[in-house]
Coordinates of C-alpha atoms in Angstrom, one line a residue:
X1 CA -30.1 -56.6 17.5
X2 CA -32.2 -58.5 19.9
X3 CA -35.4 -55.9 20.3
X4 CA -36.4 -57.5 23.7
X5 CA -33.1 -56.6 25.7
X6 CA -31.9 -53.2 27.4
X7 CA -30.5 -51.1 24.9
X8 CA -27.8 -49.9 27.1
X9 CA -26.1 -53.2 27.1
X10 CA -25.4 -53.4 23.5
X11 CA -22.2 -50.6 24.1
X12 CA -20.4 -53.5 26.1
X13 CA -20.0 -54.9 22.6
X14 CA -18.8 -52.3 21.4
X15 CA -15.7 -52.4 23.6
X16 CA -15.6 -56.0 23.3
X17 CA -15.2 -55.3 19.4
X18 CA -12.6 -52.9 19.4
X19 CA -10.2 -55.2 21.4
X20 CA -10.8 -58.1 19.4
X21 CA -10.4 -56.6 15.9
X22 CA -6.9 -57.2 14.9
X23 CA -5.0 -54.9 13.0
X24 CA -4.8 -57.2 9.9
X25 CA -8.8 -56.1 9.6
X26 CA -7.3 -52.4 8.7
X27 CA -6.9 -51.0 5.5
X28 CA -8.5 -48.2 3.1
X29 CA -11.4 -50.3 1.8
X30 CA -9.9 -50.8 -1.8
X31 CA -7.5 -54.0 -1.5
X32 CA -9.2 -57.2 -1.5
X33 CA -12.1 -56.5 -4.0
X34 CA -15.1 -53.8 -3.0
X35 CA -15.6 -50.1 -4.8
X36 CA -17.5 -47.2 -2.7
X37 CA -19.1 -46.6 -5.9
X38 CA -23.0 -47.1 -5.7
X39 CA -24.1 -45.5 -8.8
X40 CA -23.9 -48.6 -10.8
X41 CA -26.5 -51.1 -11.8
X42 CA -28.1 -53.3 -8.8
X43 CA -27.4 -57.2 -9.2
X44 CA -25.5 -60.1 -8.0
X45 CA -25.9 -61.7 -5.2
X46 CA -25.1 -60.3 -1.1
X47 CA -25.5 -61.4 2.3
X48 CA -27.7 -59.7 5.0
X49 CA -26.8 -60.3 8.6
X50 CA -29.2 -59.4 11.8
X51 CA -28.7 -59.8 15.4
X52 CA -30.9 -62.4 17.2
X53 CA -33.6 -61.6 14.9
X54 CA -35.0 -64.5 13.2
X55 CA -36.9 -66.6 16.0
X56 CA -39.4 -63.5 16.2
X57 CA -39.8 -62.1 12.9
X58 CA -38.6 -64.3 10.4
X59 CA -41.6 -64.0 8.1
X60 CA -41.3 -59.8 8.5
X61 CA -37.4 -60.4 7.3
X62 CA -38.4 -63.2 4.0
X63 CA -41.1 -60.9 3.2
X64 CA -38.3 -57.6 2.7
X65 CA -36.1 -59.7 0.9
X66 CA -38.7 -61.5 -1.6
X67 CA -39.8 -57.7 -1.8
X68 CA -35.9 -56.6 -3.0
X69 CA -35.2 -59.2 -5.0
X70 CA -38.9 -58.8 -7.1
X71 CA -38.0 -55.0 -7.4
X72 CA -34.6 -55.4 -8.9
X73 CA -34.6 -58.4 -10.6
X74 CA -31.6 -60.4 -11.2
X75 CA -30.2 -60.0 -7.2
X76 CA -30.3 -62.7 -5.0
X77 CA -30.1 -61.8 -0.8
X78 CA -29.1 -64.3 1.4
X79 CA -30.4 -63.8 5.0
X80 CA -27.9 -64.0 7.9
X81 CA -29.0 -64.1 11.5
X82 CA -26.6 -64.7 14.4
X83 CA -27.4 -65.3 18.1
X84 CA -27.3 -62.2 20.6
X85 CA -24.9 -63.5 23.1
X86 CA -21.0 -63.1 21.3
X87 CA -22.1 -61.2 18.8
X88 CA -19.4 -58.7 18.8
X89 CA -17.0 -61.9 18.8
X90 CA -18.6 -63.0 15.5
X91 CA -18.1 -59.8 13.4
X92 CA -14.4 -59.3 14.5
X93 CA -14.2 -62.7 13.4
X94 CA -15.6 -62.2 10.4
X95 CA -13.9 -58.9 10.0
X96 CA -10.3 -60.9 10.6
X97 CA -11.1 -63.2 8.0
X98 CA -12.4 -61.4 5.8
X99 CA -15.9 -63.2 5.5
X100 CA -17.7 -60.2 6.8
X101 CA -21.2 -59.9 5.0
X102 CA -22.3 -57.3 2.7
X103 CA -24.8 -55.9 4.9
X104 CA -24.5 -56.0 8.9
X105 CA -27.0 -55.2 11.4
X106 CA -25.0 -53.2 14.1
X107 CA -25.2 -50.0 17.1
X108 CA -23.1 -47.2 16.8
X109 CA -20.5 -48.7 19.3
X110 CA -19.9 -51.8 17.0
X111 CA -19.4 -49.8 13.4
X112 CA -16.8 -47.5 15.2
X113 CA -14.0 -49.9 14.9
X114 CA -14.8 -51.3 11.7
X115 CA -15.0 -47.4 10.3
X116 CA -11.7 -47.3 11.9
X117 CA -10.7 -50.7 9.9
X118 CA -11.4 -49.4 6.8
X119 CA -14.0 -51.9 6.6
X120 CA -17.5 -49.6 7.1
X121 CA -18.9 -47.8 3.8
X122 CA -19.1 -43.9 3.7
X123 CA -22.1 -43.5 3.1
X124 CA -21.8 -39.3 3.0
X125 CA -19.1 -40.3 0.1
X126 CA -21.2 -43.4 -1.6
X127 CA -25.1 -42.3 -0.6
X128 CA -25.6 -38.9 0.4
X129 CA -29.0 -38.6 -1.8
X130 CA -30.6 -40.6 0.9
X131 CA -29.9 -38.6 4.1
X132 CA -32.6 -36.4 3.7
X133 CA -34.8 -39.3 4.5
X134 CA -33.7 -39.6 7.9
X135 CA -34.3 -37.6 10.9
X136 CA -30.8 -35.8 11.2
X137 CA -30.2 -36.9 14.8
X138 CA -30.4 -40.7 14.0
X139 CA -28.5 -40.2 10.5
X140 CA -25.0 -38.3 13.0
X141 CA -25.7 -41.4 15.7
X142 CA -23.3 -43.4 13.3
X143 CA -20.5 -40.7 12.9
X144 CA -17.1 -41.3 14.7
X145 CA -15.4 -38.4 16.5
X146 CA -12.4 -37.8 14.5
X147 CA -13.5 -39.3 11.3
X148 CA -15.1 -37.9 8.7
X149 CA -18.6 -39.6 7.1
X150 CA -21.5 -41.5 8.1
X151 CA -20.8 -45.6 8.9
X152 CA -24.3 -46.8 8.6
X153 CA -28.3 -46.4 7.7
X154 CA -30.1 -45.3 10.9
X155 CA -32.4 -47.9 11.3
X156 CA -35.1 -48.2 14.1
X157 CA -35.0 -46.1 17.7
X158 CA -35.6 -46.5 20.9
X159 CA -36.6 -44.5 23.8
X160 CA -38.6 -44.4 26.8
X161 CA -40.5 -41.6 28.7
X162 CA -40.6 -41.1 32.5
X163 CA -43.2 -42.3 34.6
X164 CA -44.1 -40.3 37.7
X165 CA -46.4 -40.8 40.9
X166 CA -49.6 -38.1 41.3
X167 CA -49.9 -38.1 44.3
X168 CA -46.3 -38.5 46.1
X169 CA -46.1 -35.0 44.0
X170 CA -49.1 -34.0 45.0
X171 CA -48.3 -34.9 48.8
X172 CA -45.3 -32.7 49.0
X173 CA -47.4 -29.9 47.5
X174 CA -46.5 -30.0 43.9
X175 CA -48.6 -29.7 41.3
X176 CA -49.1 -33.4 40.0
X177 CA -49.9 -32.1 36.4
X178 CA -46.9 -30.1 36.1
X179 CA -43.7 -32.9 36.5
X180 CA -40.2 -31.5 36.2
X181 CA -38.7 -31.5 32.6
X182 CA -35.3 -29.7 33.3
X183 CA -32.5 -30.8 35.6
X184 CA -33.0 -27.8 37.6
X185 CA -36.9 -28.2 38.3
X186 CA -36.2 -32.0 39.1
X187 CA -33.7 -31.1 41.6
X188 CA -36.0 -28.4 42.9
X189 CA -39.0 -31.2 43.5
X190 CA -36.9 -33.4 44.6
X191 CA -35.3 -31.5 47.6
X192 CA -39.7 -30.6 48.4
X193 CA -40.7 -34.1 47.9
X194 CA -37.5 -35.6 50.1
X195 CA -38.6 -32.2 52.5
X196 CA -42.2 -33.2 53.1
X197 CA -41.5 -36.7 53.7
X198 CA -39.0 -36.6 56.2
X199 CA -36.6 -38.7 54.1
X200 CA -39.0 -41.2 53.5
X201 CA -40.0 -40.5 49.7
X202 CA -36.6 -40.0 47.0
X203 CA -37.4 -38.8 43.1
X204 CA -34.8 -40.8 41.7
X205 CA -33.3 -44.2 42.5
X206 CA -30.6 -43.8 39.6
X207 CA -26.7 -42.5 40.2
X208 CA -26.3 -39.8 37.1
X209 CA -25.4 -42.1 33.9
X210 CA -23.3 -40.7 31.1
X211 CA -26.8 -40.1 29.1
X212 CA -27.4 -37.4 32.0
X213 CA -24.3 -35.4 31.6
X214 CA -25.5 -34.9 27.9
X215 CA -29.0 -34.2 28.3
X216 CA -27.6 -31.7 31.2
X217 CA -25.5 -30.1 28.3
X218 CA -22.0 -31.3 29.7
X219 CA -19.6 -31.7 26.5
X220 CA -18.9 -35.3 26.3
X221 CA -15.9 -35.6 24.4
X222 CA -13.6 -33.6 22.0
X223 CA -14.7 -33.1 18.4
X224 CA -11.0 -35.1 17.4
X225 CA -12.1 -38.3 19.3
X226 CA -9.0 -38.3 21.6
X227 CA -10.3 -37.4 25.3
X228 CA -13.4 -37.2 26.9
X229 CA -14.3 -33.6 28.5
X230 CA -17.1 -34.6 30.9
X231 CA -15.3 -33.4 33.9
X232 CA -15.6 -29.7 32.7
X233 CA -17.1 -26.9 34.6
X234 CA -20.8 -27.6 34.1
X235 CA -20.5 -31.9 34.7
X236 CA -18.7 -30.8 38.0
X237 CA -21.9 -29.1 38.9
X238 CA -23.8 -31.3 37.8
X239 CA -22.3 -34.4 40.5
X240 CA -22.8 -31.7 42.6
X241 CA -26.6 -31.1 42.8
X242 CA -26.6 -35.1 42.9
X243 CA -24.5 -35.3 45.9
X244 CA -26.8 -32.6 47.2
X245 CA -29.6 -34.8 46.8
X246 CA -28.0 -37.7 47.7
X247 CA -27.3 -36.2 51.3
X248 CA -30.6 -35.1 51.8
X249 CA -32.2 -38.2 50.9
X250 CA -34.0 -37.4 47.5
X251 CA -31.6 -40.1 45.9
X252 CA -32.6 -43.2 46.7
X253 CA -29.7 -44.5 49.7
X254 CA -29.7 -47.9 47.4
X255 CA -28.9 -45.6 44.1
X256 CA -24.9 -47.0 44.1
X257 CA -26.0 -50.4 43.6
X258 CA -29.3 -50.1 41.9
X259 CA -30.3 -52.1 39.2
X260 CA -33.2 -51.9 36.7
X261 CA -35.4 -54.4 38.7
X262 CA -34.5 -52.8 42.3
X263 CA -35.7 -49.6 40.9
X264 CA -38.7 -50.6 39.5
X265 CA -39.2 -52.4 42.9
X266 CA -38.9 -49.2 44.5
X267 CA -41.2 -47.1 42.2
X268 CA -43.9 -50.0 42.6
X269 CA -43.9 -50.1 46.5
X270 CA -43.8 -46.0 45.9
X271 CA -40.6 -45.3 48.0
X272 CA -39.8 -43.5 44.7
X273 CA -41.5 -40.6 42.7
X274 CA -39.9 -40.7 39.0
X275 CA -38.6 -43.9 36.9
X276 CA -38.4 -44.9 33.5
X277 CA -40.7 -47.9 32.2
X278 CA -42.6 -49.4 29.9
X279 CA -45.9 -50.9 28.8
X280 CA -45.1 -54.0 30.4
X281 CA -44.5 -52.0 33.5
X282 CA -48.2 -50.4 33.5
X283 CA -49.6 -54.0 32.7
X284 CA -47.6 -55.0 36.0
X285 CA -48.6 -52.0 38.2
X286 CA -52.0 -52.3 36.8
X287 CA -52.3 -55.7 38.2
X288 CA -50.0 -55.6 41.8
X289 CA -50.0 -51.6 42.7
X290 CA -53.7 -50.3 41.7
X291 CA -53.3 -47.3 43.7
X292 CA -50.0 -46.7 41.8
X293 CA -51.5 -47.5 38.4
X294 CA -54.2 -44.9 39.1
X295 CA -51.8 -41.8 40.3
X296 CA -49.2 -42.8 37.4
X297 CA -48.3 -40.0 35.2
X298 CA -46.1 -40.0 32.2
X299 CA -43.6 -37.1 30.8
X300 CA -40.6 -37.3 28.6
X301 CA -36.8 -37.7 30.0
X302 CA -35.1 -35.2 31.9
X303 CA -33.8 -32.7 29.9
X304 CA -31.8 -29.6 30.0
X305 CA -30.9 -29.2 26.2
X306 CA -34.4 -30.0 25.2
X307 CA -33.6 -33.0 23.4
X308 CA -34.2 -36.6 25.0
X309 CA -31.5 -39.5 24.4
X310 CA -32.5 -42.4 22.2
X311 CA -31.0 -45.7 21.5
X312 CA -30.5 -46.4 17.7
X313 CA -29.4 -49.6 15.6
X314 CA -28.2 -49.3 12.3
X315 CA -27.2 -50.9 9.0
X316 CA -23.6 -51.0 7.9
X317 CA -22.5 -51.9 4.0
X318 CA -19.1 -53.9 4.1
X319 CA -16.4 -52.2 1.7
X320 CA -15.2 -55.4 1.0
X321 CA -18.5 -55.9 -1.2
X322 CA -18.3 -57.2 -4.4
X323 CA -21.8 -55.5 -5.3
X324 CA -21.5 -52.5 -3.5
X325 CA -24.6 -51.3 -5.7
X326 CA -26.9 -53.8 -4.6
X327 CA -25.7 -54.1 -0.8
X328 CA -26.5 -49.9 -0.4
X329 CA -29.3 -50.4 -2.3
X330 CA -30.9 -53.4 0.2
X331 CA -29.6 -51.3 3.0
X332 CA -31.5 -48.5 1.9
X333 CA -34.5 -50.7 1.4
X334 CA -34.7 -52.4 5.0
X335 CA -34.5 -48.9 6.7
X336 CA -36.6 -46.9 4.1
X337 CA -40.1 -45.6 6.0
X338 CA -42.2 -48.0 4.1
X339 CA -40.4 -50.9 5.7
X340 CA -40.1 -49.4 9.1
X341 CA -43.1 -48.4 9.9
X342 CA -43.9 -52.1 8.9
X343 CA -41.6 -53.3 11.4
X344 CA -42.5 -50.7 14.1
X345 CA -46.0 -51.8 14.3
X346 CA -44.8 -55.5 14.7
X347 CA -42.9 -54.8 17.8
X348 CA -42.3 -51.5 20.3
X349 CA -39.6 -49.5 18.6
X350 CA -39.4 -46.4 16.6
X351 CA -38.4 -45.5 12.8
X352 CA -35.8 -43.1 12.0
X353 CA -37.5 -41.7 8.9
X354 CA -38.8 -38.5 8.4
X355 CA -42.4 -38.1 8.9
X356 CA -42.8 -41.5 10.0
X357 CA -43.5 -40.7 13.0
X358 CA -46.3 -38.2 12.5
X359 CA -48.7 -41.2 11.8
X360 CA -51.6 -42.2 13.9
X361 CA -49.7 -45.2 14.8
X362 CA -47.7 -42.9 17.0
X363 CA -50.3 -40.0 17.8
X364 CA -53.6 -41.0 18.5
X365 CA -54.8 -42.4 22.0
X366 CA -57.1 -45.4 22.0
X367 CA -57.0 -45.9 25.5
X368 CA -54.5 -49.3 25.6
X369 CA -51.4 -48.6 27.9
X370 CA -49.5 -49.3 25.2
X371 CA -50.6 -46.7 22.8
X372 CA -49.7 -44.4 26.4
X373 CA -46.4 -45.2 26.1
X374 CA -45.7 -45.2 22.9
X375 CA -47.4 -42.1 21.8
X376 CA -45.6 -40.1 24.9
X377 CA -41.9 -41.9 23.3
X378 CA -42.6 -40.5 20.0
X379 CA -43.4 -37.4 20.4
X380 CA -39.4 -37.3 22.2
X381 CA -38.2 -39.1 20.2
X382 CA -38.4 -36.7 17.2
X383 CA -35.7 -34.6 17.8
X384 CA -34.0 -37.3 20.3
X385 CA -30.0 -37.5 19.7
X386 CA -27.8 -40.4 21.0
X387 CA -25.8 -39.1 23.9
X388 CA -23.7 -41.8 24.4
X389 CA -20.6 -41.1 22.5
X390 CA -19.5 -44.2 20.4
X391 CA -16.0 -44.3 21.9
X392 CA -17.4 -45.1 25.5
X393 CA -16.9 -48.7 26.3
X394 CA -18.3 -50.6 28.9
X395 CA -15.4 -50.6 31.1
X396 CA -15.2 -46.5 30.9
X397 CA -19.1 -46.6 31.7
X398 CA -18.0 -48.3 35.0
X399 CA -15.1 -46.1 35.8
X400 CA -17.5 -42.9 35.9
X401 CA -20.3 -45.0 37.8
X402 CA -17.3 -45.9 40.3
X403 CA -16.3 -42.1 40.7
X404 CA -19.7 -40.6 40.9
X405 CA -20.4 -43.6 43.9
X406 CA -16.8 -41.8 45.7
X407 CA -18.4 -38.3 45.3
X408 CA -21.7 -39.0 46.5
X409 CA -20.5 -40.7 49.2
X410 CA -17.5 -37.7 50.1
X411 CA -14.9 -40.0 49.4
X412 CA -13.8 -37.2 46.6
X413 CA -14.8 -33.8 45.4
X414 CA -17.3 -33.8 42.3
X415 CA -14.2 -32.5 40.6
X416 CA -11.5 -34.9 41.3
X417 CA -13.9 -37.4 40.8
X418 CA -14.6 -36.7 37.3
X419 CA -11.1 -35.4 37.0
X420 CA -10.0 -39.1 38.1
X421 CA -12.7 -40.9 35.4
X422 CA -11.9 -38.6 32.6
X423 CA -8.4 -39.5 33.1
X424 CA -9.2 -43.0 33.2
X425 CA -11.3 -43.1 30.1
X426 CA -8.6 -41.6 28.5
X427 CA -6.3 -44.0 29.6
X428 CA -8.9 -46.9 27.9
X429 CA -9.3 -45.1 25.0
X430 CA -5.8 -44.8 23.9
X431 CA -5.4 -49.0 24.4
X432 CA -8.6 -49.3 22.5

């Protein structure tokens, strides 16, 4: 997908997807040409499709397919790239038609209802020899609760750590070298930071997302894939240390409408002690908040299970293939560590082979606020697991963002809150 926008927006679709996909897409993945076998000799020709790739690394792309095609001679790839706006509308078109390409660049939320078509390759049934090559969080991103198998080849990651401001910590008395990295310390620093300041300074400027019930260690969803189970015992408690801070002013009063940029608005001006950000953030708070820039700290995510959330894109084999040797084989071959770590050092993402990320690349310090950011993503990143599950839509991401607003605000209890979202999700997953 497009590398430059917000990986949270690529779940909307997702949703879109699963509407659109008719159900003359379905069937077992036999009818209509295709085999699941993989074991047979790599040739003939396939298609390769990307998402919004090509104006930006279109000479990375030739060179991996000049690269396939001179290792297994007689294969011909043609390269695919569609725009990023509608391009959930384009696969279920393609999917419809039957003109879906060999090999499709897609996010966990997109291959779930073209696993469910019968249209996504098992690749536990057709190439389990090459899971070991992945790290195991990034190779389950692409299972789908209540289905058995693995729907595509975990290709690069993405993550981003926390930064945090020196000396607002260091104001309220905290030790400025020792940042929160549980839900329970952050809550802890945040009532003391809030405390100190008479209201003046929050932590967070961020209502809890789905991605926080997980790394709290709230169950998301049942193992069958038919109701979501984030309004148990511990999510309930969860709401509830938020409203906690919400009412004494450690969450941002803006949190319920926040976006991205009125965040990072509020972390600049330092109004607020903890956000996420980027290189391209440092650059900026190098240049317009000095003081900020100097007292900037940087720790991984929030974390109560000890595993960080990641974003992760992957690459699906169609069923319909006529070559389905040669389009597991090239999918194999774009997201093998050779070829990621090529592509990871061409722009700021992360691979999801093993080892990969042990290199210097992703280790060393050279002083750049780059190499800060990056080196403090992957060393998360590692054991990182998509929290997300690939069930929840867009529309079910604002139907818990609209109860968590009524229970922070005392409209509703933590717990009919959630009680009310869970039943609505369920409500959108059974139309889905």
């Amino acid at each position: 997908m497009r590398i430059s926008r917000n990986p949270r927006r690529a779940v909307a679709a997702g949703a879109v997807l699963a509407v659109l996909l008719p159900l003359s897409a379905c069937g077992d993945g036999d009818d209509g040409g295709g085999s699941t076998d993989a074991s047979g000799k790599v040739e003939g020709e396939i298609t390769f499709q990307t998402w919004n790739l090509k104006a930006n690394f279109k000479s990375y792309f030739e060179g991996v397919v000049d690269g396939f095609e001179k290792k297994y001679p007689g294969t011909k790839v043609r390269w695919i790239d569609q725009p990023g706006e509608g391009y959930a509308d384009k696969i279920s078109a393609d999917a419809a038609a039957g003109t879906l390409p060999d090999v499709v660049n897609v996010s966990p939320d997109l291959v779930a209802p073209l696993a469910k078509a019968g249209l996504a390759l098992d690749l536990d049934k057709s190439a389990s020899k090459y899971e070991k090559e992945y790290l195991p969080g990034a190779w389950k991103s692409h299972q789908i609760p209540g289905m058995d198998g693995t729907y595509a080849f975990p290709w690069y990651l993405n993550t981003g750590p926390l930064f945090y401001n020196k000396r607002l910590f260091k104001d309220a008395g905290l030790d400025e070298n020792k940042p929160p990295t549980t839900y329970d310390e952050l809550f802890d620093d945040a009532l003391e930071l809030a405390d100190k300041s008479d209201g003046k300074v929050a932590t967070l400027a961020n209502v809890p997302t789905i991605e926080d019930f997980g790394r709290y260690g709230v169950p998301l969803m049942n193992k069958e894939g038919t109701g979501f189970t984030f309004n148990d015992a511990k999510g309930v408690e969860l709401l509830t240390k938020y409203k906690k801070l919400y009412d004494a002013k450690a969450l941002d009063g803006q949190a319920l409408t926040a976006t991205p940029e009125s965040t990072g608005k509020k972390f600049l001006t330092e109004a607020v002690a903890m956000n996420p950000g980027s290189a391209l953030d440092l650059e900026k708070f190098k240049k317009d908040a000095p003081r900020l820039y100097k007292n900037i700290g940087i720790t991984p995510q929030i974390s109560s299970t000890g595993k960080d959330n990641m974003y992760v894109m992957g690459v699906m084999v169609n069923t319909k293939t006529k070559q389905t040797p040669a389009a597991v084989a090239f999918a194999h071959y774009v997201t093998d560590s050779r070829r990621q770590m090529e592509f990871a050092k061409k722009v700021a993402i992360f691979p999801s082979t093993k080892g990969s990320l042990d290199d210097p690349y992703f280790t060393k310090q050279d002083g750049k606020d780059e190499t800060r950011v990056r080196v403090a993503a992957a060393k998360s990143i590692k054991t990182a697991v998509n929290y997300t599950p690939v069930l929840f839509s867009e529309q079910m991401k604002v139907e818990l963002r609209n109860s968590v607003a009524k229970a922070l605000q005392g409209k509703q209890s933590p717990k009919e809150a959630l009680d009310n979202a869970v039943k609505n999700c369920d409500r959108l997953l059974q139309q889905s």
